[in-house]
Coordinates of C-alpha atoms in Angstrom, one line a residue:
X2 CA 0.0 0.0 0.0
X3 CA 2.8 2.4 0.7
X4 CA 4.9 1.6 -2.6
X5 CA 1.1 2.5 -4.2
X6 CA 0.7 6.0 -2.6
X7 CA 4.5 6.6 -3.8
X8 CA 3.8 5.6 -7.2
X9 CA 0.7 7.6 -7.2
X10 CA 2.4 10.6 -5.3
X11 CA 4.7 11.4 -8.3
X12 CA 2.4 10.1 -11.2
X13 CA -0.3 12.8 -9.9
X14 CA 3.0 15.2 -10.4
X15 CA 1.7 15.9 -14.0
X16 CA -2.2 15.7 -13.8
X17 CA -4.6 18.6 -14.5
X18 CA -6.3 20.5 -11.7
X19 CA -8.8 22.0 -13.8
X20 CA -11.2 20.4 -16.7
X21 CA -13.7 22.4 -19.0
X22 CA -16.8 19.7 -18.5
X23 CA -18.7 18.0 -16.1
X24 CA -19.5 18.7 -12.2
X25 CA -17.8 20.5 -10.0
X26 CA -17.2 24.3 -8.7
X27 CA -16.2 27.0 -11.3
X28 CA -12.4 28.8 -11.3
X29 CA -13.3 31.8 -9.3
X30 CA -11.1 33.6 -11.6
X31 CA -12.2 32.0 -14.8
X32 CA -15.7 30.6 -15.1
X33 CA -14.9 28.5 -18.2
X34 CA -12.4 26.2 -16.1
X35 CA -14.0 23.7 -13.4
X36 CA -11.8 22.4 -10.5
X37 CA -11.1 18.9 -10.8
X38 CA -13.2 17.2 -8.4
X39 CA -10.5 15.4 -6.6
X40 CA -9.1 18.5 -5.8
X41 CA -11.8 20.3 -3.9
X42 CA -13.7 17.0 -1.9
X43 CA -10.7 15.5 -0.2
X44 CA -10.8 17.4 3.5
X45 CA -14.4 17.5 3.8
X46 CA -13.8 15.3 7.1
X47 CA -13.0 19.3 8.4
X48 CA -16.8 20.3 7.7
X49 CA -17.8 17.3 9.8
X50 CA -16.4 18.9 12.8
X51 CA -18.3 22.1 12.5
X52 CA -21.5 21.1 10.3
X53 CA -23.6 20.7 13.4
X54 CA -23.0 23.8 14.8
X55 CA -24.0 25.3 11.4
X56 CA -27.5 23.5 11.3
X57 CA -28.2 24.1 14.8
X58 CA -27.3 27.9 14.6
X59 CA -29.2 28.3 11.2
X60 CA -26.1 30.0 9.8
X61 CA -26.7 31.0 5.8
X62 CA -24.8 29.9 3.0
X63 CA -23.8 33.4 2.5
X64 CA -22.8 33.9 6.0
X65 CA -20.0 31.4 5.4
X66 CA -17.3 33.4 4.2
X67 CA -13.4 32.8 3.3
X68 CA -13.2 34.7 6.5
X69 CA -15.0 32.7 8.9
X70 CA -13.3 29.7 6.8
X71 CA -9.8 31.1 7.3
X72 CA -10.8 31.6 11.2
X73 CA -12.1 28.5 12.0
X74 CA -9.4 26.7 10.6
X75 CA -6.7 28.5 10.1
X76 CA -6.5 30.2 13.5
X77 CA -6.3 33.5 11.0
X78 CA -8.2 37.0 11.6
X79 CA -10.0 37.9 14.2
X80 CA -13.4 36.9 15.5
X81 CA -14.6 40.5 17.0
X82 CA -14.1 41.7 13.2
X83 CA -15.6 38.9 11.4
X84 CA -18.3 38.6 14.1
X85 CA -19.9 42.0 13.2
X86 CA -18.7 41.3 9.0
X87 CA -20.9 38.5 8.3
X88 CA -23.5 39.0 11.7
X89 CA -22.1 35.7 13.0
X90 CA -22.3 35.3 17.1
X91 CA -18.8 35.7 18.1
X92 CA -19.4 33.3 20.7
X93 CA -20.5 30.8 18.3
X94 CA -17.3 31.7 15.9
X95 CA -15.4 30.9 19.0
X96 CA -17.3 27.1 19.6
X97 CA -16.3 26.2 15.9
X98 CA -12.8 27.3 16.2
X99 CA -12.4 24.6 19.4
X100 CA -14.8 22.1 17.8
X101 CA -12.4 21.6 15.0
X102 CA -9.7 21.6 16.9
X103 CA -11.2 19.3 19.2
X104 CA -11.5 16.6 16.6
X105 CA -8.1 17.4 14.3
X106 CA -5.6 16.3 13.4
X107 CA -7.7 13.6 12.3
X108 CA -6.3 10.2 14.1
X109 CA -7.2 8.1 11.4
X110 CA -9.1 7.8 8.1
X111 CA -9.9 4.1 6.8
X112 CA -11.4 3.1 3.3
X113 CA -10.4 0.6 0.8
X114 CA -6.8 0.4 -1.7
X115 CA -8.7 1.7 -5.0
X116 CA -8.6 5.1 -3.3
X117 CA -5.1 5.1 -3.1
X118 CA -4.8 6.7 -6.7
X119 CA -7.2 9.6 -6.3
X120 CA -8.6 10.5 -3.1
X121 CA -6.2 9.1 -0.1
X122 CA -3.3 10.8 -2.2
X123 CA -5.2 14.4 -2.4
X124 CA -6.4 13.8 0.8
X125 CA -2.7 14.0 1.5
X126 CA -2.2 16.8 -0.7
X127 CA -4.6 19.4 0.2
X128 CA -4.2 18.6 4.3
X129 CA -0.6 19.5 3.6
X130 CA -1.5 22.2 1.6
X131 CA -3.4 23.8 3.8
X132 CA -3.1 23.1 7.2
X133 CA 0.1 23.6 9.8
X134 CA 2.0 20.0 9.9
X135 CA 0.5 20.0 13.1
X136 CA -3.1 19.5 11.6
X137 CA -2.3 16.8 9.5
X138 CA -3.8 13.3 9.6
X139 CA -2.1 10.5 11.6
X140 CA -2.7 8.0 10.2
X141 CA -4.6 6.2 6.7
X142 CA -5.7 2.5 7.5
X143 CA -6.6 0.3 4.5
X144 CA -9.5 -2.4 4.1
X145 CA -10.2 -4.4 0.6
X146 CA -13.8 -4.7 -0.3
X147 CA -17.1 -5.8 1.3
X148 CA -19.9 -8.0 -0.6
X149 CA -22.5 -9.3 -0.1
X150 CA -23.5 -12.8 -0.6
X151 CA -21.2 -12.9 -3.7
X152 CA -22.0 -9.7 -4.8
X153 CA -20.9 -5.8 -4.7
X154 CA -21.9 -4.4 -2.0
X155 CA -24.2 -0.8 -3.7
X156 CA -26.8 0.9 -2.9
X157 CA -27.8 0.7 -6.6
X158 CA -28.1 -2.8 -6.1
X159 CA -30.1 -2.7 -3.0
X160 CA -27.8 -4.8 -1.0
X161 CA -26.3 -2.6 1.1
X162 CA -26.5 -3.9 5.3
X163 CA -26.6 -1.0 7.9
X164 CA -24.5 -2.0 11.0
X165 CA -27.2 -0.7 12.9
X166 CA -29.3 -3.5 11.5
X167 CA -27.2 -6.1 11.4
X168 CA -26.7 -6.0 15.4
X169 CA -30.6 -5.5 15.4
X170 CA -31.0 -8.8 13.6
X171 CA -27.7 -10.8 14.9
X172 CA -27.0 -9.3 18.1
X173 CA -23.3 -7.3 18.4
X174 CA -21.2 -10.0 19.0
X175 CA -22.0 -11.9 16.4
X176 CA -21.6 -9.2 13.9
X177 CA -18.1 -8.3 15.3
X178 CA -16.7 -12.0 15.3
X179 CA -17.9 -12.4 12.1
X180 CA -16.4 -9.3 10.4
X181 CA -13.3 -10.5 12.1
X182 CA -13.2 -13.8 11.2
X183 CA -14.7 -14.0 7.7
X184 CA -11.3 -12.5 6.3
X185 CA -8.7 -10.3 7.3
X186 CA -8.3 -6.6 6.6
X187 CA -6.4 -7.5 3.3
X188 CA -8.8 -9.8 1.3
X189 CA -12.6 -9.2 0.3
X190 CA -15.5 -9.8 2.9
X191 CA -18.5 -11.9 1.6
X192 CA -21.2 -11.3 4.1
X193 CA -23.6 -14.2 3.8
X194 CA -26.5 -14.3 6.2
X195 CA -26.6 -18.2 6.0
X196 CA -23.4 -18.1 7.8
X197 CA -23.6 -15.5 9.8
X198 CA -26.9 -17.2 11.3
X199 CA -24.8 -20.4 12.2
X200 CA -22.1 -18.2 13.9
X201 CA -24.7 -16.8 16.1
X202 CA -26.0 -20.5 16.9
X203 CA -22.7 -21.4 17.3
X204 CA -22.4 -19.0 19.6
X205 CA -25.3 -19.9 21.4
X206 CA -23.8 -23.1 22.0
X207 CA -21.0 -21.5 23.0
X208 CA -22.5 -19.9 26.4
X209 CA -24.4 -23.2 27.0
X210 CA -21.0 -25.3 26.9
X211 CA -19.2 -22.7 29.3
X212 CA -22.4 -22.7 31.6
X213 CA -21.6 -26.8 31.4
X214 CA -18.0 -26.2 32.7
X215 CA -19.6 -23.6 35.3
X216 CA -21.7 -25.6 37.0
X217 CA -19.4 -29.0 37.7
X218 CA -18.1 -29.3 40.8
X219 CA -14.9 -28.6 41.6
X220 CA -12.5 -31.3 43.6
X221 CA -8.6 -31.6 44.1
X222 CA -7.8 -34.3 41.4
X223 CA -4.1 -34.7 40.6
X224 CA -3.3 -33.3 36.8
X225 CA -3.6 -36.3 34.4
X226 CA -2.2 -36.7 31.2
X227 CA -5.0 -34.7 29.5
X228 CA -4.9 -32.0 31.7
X229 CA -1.5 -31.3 31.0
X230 CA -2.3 -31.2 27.2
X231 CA -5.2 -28.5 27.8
X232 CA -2.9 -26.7 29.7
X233 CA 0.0 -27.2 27.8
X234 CA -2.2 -26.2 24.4
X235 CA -3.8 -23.4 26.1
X236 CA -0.2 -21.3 26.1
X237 CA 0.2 -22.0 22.2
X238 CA -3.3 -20.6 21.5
X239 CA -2.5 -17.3 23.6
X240 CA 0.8 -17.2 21.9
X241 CA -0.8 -17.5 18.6
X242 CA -3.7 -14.9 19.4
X243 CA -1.4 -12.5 20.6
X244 CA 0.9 -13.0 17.9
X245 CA -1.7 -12.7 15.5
X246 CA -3.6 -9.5 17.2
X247 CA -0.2 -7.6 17.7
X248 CA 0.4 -8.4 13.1
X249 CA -3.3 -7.3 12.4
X250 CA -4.3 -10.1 11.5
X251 CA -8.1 -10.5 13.0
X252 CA -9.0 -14.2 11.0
X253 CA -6.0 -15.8 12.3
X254 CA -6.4 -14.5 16.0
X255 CA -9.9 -15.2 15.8
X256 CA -9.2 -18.8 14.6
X257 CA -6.4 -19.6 17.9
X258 CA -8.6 -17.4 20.1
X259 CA -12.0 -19.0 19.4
X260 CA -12.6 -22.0 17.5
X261 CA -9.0 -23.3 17.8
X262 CA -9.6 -23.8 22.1
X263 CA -13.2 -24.7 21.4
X264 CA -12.0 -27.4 19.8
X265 CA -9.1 -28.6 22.2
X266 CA -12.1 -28.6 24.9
X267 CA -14.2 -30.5 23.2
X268 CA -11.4 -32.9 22.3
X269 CA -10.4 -33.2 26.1
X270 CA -14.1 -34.0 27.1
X271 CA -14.3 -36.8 24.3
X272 CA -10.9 -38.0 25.3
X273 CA -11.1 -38.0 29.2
X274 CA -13.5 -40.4 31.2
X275 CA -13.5 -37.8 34.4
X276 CA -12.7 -34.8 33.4
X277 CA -10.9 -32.3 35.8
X278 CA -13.3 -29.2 37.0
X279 CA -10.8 -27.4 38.5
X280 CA -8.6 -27.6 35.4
X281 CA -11.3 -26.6 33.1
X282 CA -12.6 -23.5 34.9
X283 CA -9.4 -22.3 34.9
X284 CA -9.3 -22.5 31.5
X285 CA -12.5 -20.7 30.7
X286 CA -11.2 -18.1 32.7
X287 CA -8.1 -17.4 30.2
X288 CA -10.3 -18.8 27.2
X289 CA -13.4 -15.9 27.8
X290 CA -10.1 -13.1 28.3
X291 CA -9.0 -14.1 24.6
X292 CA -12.2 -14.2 23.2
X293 CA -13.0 -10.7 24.8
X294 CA -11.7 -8.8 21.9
X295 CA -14.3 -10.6 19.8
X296 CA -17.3 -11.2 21.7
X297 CA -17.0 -8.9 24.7
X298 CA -20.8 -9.1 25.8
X299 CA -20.9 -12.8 25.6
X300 CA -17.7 -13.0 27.6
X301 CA -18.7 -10.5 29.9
X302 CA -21.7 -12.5 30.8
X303 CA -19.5 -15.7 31.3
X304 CA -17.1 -13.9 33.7
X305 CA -20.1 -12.6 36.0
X306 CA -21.0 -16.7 35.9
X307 CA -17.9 -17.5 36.9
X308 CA -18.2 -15.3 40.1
X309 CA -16.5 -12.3 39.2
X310 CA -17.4 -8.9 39.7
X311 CA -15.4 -6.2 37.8
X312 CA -15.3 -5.7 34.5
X313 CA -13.6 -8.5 32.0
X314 CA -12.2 -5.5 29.9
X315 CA -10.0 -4.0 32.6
X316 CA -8.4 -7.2 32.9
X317 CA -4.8 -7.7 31.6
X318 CA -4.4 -10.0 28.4
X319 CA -3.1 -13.7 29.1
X320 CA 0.6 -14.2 28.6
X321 CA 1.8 -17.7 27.9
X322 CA 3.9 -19.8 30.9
X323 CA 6.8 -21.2 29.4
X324 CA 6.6 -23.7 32.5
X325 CA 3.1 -25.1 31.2
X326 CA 3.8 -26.1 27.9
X327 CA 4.8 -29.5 27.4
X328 CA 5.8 -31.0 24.2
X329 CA 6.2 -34.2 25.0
X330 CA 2.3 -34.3 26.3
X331 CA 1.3 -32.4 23.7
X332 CA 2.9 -34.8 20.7
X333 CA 1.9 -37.9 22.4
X334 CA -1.4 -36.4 22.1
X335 CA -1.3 -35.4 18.3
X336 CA -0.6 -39.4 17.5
X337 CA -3.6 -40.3 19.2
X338 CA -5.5 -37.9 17.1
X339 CA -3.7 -38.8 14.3
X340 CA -3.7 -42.9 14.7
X341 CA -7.7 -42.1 15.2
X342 CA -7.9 -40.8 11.7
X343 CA -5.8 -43.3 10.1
X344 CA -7.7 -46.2 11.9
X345 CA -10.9 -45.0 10.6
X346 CA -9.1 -44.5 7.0
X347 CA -8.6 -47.9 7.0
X348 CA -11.6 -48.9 8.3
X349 CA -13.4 -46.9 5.5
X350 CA -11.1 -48.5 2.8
X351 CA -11.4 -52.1 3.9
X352 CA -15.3 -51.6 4.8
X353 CA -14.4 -54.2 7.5
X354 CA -16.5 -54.1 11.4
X355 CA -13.5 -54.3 13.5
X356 CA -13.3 -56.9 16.3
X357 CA -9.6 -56.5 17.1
X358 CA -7.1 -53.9 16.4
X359 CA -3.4 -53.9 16.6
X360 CA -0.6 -51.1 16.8
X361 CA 2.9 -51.7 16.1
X362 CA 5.4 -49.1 17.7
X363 CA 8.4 -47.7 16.0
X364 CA 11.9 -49.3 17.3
X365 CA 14.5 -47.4 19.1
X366 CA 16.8 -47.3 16.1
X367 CA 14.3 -45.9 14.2
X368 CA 13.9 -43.3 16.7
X369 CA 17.5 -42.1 16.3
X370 CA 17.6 -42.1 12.6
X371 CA 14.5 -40.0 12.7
X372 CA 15.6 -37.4 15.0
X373 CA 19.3 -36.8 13.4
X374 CA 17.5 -36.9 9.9
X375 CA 15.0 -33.9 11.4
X376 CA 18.1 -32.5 13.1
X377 CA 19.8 -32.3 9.7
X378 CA 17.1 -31.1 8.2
X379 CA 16.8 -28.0 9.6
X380 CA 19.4 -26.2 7.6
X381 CA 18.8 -27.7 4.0
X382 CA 17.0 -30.0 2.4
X383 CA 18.9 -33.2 2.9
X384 CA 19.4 -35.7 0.7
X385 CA 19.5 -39.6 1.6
X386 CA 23.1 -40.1 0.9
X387 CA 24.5 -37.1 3.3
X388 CA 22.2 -38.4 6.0
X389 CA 23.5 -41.9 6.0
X390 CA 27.3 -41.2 6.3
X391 CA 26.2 -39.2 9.7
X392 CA 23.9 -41.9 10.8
X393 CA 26.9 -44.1 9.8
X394 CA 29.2 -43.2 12.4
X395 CA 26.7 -44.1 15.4
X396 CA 27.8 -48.0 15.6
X397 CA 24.1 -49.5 16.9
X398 CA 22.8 -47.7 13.5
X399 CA 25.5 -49.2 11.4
X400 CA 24.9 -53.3 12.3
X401 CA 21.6 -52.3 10.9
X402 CA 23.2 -50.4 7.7
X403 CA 20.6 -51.8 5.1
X404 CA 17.5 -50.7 7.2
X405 CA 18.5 -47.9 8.4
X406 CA 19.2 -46.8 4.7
X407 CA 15.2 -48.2 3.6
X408 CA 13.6 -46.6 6.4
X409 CA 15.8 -43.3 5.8
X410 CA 14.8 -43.1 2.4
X411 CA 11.0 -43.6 3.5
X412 CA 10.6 -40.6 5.7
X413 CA 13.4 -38.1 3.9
X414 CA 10.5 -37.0 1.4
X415 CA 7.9 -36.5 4.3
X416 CA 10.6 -34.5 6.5
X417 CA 11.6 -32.6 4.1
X418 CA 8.3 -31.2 3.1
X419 CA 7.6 -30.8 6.9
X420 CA 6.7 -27.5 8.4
X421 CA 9.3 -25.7 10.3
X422 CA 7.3 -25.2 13.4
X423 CA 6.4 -29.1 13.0
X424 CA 10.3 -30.0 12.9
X425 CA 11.1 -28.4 16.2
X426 CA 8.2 -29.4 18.4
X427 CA 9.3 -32.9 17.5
X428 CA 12.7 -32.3 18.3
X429 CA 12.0 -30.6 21.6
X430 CA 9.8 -33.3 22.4
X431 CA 12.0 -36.3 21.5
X432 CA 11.1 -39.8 21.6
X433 CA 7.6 -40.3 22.4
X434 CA 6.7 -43.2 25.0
X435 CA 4.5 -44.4 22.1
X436 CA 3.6 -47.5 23.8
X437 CA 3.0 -46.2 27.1
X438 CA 1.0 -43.4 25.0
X439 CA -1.3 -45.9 23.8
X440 CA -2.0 -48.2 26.6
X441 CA -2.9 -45.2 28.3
X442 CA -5.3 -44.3 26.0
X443 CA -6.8 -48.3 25.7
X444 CA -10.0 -47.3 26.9
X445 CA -10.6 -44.6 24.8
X446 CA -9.5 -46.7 21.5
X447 CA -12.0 -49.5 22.7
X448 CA -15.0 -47.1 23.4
X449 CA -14.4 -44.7 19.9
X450 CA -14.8 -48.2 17.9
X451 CA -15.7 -50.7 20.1
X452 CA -13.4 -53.7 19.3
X453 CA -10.5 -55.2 21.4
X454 CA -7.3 -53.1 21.2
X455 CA -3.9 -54.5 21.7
X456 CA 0.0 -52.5 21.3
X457 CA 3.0 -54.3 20.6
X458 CA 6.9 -53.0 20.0
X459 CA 8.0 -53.8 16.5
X460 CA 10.9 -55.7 17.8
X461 CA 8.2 -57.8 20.3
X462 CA 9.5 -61.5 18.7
X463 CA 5.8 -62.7 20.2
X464 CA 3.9 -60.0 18.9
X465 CA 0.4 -61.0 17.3
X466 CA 0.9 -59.8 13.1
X467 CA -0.7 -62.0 11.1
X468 CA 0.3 -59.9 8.3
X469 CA 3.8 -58.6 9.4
X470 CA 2.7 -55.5 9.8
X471 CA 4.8 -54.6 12.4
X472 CA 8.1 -53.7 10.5
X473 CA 6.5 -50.7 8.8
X474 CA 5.8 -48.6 12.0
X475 CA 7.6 -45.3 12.1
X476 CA 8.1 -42.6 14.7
X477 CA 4.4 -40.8 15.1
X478 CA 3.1 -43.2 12.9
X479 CA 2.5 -46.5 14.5
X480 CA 1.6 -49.5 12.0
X481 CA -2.4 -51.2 12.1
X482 CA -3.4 -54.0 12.0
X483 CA -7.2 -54.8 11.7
X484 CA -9.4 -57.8 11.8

């Protein structure tokens, strides 16, 4: 946007002030001319200070003079003179003069990037122009378009939505989530009523889940495995809100703040046969704080439930604590989720009713040649051969030189095409007690698709694997068998 207002700054070097056709106010000095209209509408936002003291004082056109103009503005003449001049209260002269002052230099002006080559860059123009540097405007804020269910937004087209009625209709907060979610200030809004009706029922939902979480009783259960993955996911969605709020960008920040924790909640009730009270009103109580920005009624209302008293706005934003974040948890975690998927994959592929499931763990070895190949693979993408001689020099990976080299060249193309972010959490985390991971989560397997569940190491000699599946489990990606 700002390379555009430079382009346009020294294109509009060259371009005409005045044309001989079309609408606009006449050349004082030479009626023929009329002043391009660019060049006369672009500080109008200076009427708006004083316009109501105009219509409430019943002051006549005539009565608005380059005088009173130059007064009011420009701090220039003096108001005893031009009081009795044009029959204008003095008083009143004196109420405009701090009026627009009051409300300049104008703090910001927002509108959309096709004004950047006309109006934003006279707007620019004519404030430095006229007024002292001291007057001029602060700031220019830039949003793309806003449509409507596919459409442009005109009143031409009838489709224009007042604010006003959309809260009417809606209700506020669903409006202002909504406009910050559906895209960012960048990219084109599509206001579509279907969805914005299932926000506000999701919404709805929202404050009947919290009210849930409200009324459980609290105890003093130890922290279990899943409530040190709320907690431990909690910090990375106020890192990512805050991240996101501080670099503008509302969709993203709406995503971590909103739907992102909703949906690590309702993944911890699914996942946990007693779930922790304590735990989880403490998260509501950061969760509503990071929604505030978005839905500040609704959260308002769920802080009074929660027993407090002041006002959720005054309170400072959450901050993430390093000490609660757990990558370990979390990981172990993310292959439950993720062997749940590929289970069901499977299940879907082979259409077969499952009776008894098997998982197959990754071996040690396999664990070191994964992490040194993600190690390496921070810096470049590696390739299979540079890997290997490092692997090479650890002797337990060298007896196994063949399968190391297979299994290397079965996960280079996946790590290499990982996600940064993705590379170190695994590396911080390390090896995953994948085994212990699972039996830990035996019940949950059993109950999500009702069918004995059994875990065995790859290198288990007495492992059940009818069809060998065994030997092509990998780190975070256990091996299934199903029958």
């Amino acid at each position: 946007y700002r390379r555009s207002f430079e382009f346009y700054v020294g294109w509009l070097h060259e371009w005409a002030c005045t044309r001989t056709r079309g609408l606009g106010t006449r050349l004082p000095y030479d009626e023929r001319w009329i002043i391009e209209s660019l060049s006369d509408s672009t500080i109008y936002m200076a009427f708006y200070t004083i316009i109501h003291l105009i219509r409430q004082n019943r002051i006549k056109p005539e009565q608005l003079t380059v005088d009173l103009f130059d007064y009011v503005y420009l701090g220039q003449g003096n108001p005893e003179y031009i009081s009795k001049k044009i029959g204008v209260n003095v008083n009143l002269l004196k109420k405009m003069r701090e009026e627009f002052l009051y409300w300049y230099p104008i703090d910001e002006r927002r509108t959309a990037p096709m004004h950047i080559s006309n109006h934003l860059t006279f707007f620019i123009f004519h404030h430095a122009a006229i007024f002292p540097e001291n007057l001029w405007p602060k700031r220019i804020t830039l949003n793309e378009a806003l449509i409507a269910e596919g459409r442009k937004m005109s009143k031409s087209l009838g489709n224009v939505i007042p604010l006003v009625w959309a809260i009417r209709e809606y209700g506020a907060d669903t409006v202002r989530l909504y406009l910050s979610h559906a895209a960012d200030a960048s990219t084109t809004l599509d206001w579509r009523a279907e969805n914005v009706r299932d926000l506000k029922s999701k919404l709805e939902a929202l404050y009947d889940f919290c009210q849930q979480i409200i009324s459980m009783p609290s105890g003093e259960e130890e922290l279990n495995h899943m409530d040190r993955w709320l907690i431990s996911n909690l910090q990375q969605r106020i890192r990512g809100a805050t991240e996101n709020l501080e670099n503008w960008r509302t969709r993203a920040a709406a995503e971590n703040a909103f739907f992102e924790t909703w949906n690590d909640l309702r993944w911890y009730f699914r996942r946990s046969e007693k779930p922790n009270a304590r735990v989880l009103k403490e998260v509501l109580q950061t969760w509503v704080l990071l929604m505030t920005p978005f839905t500040p009624h609704l959260c308002q209302e769920i802080w009074s439930s929660l027993g407090w008293n002041d006002f959720i706005l005054n309170q400072a934003w959450p901050v993430p604590d390093e000490a609660k974040i757990d990558a370990g948890v979390e990981e172990a975690e993310t292959l439950i989720k993720a062997l749940i998927e590929d289970t069901q994959s499977v299940i879907r592929a082979t259409k077969i009713t499952p009776k008894k499931i098997c998982y197959y763990t990754a071996a040690p070895w396999k664990w070191k040649a994964y992490l040194k190949t993600l190690e390496k693979s921070f810096s470049e993408k590696v390739a299979p051969g540079e890997v290997l001689r490092e692997l090479m020099v650890d002797p337990d990976l060298r007896r196994k030189g063949v399968a190391v080299a297979k299994f290397v060249q079965g996960i280079l193309e996946e790590i290499n095409r990982m996600p940064e972010d993705v590379k170190r959490k695994r590396l911080r985390a390390g090896i995953i007690g994948e085994q212990e991971a699972l039996d830990g989560a035996r019940g949950f397997f059993q109950r999500e698709f009702n069918a004995e569940m059994e875990v065995y190491r790859e290198e288990d000699s007495n492992r059940y694997d009818p069809r060998n599946r065994g030997p092509l489990a990998k780190p975070h990606r256990p091996a299934i068998f199903i029958e």
